[in-house]
Amino acid sequence: MRGMADLHIHSTYSDGVYTTGELAKMARAAGITVIALTDHDTLLGLPEMKKTASEFGLDFIPGVEFSTRWENRQVHILGYGIGQHNALLLERLADVRNARRTRLQKIITRLHEMGMDVDVPVPEEGHRAVGRPHIARAMVAQGYVKTVQEAFDLYIGEGKPAYQPQTKMTPPEAVHIIHQAGGLAIQAHPEEIGDRELALNLLRTLPYDGIEVYHPSAKDPAAQSYWLHVATERNLLVTGGSDFHGNPGRFPEKLEDWPVPREKVQDFLRRFGL
Ligand code: AMP
Ligand code: FE
Ligand code: FE
Ligand code: ZN
């Protein structure tokens, strides 16, 4: 099938602004014909996204984005085609979501101490995975900052006064969990790690299935061809997507802003019979 692919999208089940239904509609309008939902640390949105994708005539691949940490760097790892009833996977994801809630509370308390009465509803387990963007959007809504970006830059970004670290999985654990749940493990946006040597070491030592080459963080053609070269050299699958969250002021602002032709990720799609 022709058209565009978007294999990295966030919904309201984690820190995205839009619902699965809105995403399917936007994808359809943008000429995207295959989508993967990759919410942070949760599978909760997958059944609903599958249903709405089919209503809009889109091919669908279930995904998840694990937040891991390695040598003090944030390393995100994408899992595609995972079994959604795998006990170990579900248990570890629930642990991570609990840690996310605890950390959200700590950040809110810190903001209160700084005189900002930020009000963020913290949902019960089983609803959605919370993240700093929820706080940032509440700060915008309450007038403490003008944009989500400003909230990160002034208060909640790493090293800023209200920042709190989070207990995270490690890359070896995430890759292992994805594999034992029958999925493909893809190194998400390697350029965003901010240390190519570290990313290369991970790619050399862990049994990844692929690399997310076409991502806004590797917008620069030189960066893109660098990671494409690494993928080819290591015989890894190539994926790509917008990492759309729907935050105004942060690229991509629209789902259509980062089109990836299906041909560019065809070996990956073939693994799903597409
Ligand atoms: P968390 O998962 O709570 O650590 O928050 C990380 C999420 O915040 C990422 O997945 C992005 O969605 C978002 N994010 C990170 N840095 C920024 C930034 N500088 N501006 C806006 N959003 C950001
Ligand atoms: Fe996010
Ligand atoms: Fe990510
Ligand atoms: Zn993402």
PDB file of C-alpha atoms in Angstrom, residues 68-71 73-77 170-172 175 187 193 195-208 234:
ATOM      1  CA  THR A  68      14.946   3.815  30.528  1.00  0.00           C
ATOM      2  CA  ARG A  69      18.113   5.316  31.939  1.00  0.00           C
ATOM      3  CA  TRP A  70      21.730   4.427  31.224  1.00  0.00           C
ATOM      4  CA  GLU A  71      24.874   6.230  32.379  1.00  0.00           C
ATOM      5  CA  ARG A  73      21.144   9.565  29.978  1.00  0.00           C
ATOM      6  CA  GLN A  74      17.511   9.103  29.028  1.00  0.00           C
ATOM      7  CA  VAL A  75      17.223   6.189  26.633  1.00  0.00           C
ATOM      8  CA  HIS A  76      13.829   5.484  25.129  1.00  0.00           C
ATOM      9  CA  ILE A  77      13.140   2.068  23.659  1.00  0.00           C
ATOM     10  CA  THR A 170      17.555  -0.110  32.226  1.00  0.00           C
ATOM     11  CA  PRO A 171      17.897  -0.691  28.455  1.00  0.00           C
ATOM     12  CA  PRO A 172      18.850  -4.388  28.902  1.00  0.00           C
ATOM     13  CA  VAL A 175      14.847  -5.066  25.489  1.00  0.00           C
ATOM     14  CA  GLN A 187      16.166   2.049  19.703  1.00  0.00           C
ATOM     15  CA  ILE A 193      20.197  10.518  23.705  1.00  0.00           C
ATOM     16  CA  ASP A 195      25.770  10.825  23.122  1.00  0.00           C
ATOM     17  CA  ARG A 196      26.365   8.860  19.936  1.00  0.00           C
ATOM     18  CA  GLU A 197      29.099   6.733  21.475  1.00  0.00           C
ATOM     19  CA  LEU A 198      26.765   5.591  24.243  1.00  0.00           C
ATOM     20  CA  ALA A 199      24.007   4.867  21.717  1.00  0.00           C
ATOM     21  CA  LEU A 200      26.421   2.879  19.556  1.00  0.00           C
ATOM     22  CA  ASN A 201      27.598   0.882  22.543  1.00  0.00           C
ATOM     23  CA  LEU A 202      24.031  -0.036  23.406  1.00  0.00           C
ATOM     24  CA  LEU A 203      23.359  -1.006  19.786  1.00  0.00           C
ATOM     25  CA  ARG A 204      26.496  -3.154  19.780  1.00  0.00           C
ATOM     26  CA  THR A 205      25.822  -4.937  23.038  1.00  0.00           C
ATOM     27  CA  LEU A 206      22.039  -5.441  23.219  1.00  0.00           C
ATOM     28  CA  PRO A 207      19.929  -7.602  20.897  1.00  0.00           C
ATOM     29  CA  TYR A 208      17.961  -4.760  19.319  1.00  0.00           C
ATOM     30  CA  ARG A 234      24.379  -3.737  11.790  1.00  0.00           C
TER      31      ARG A 234
END
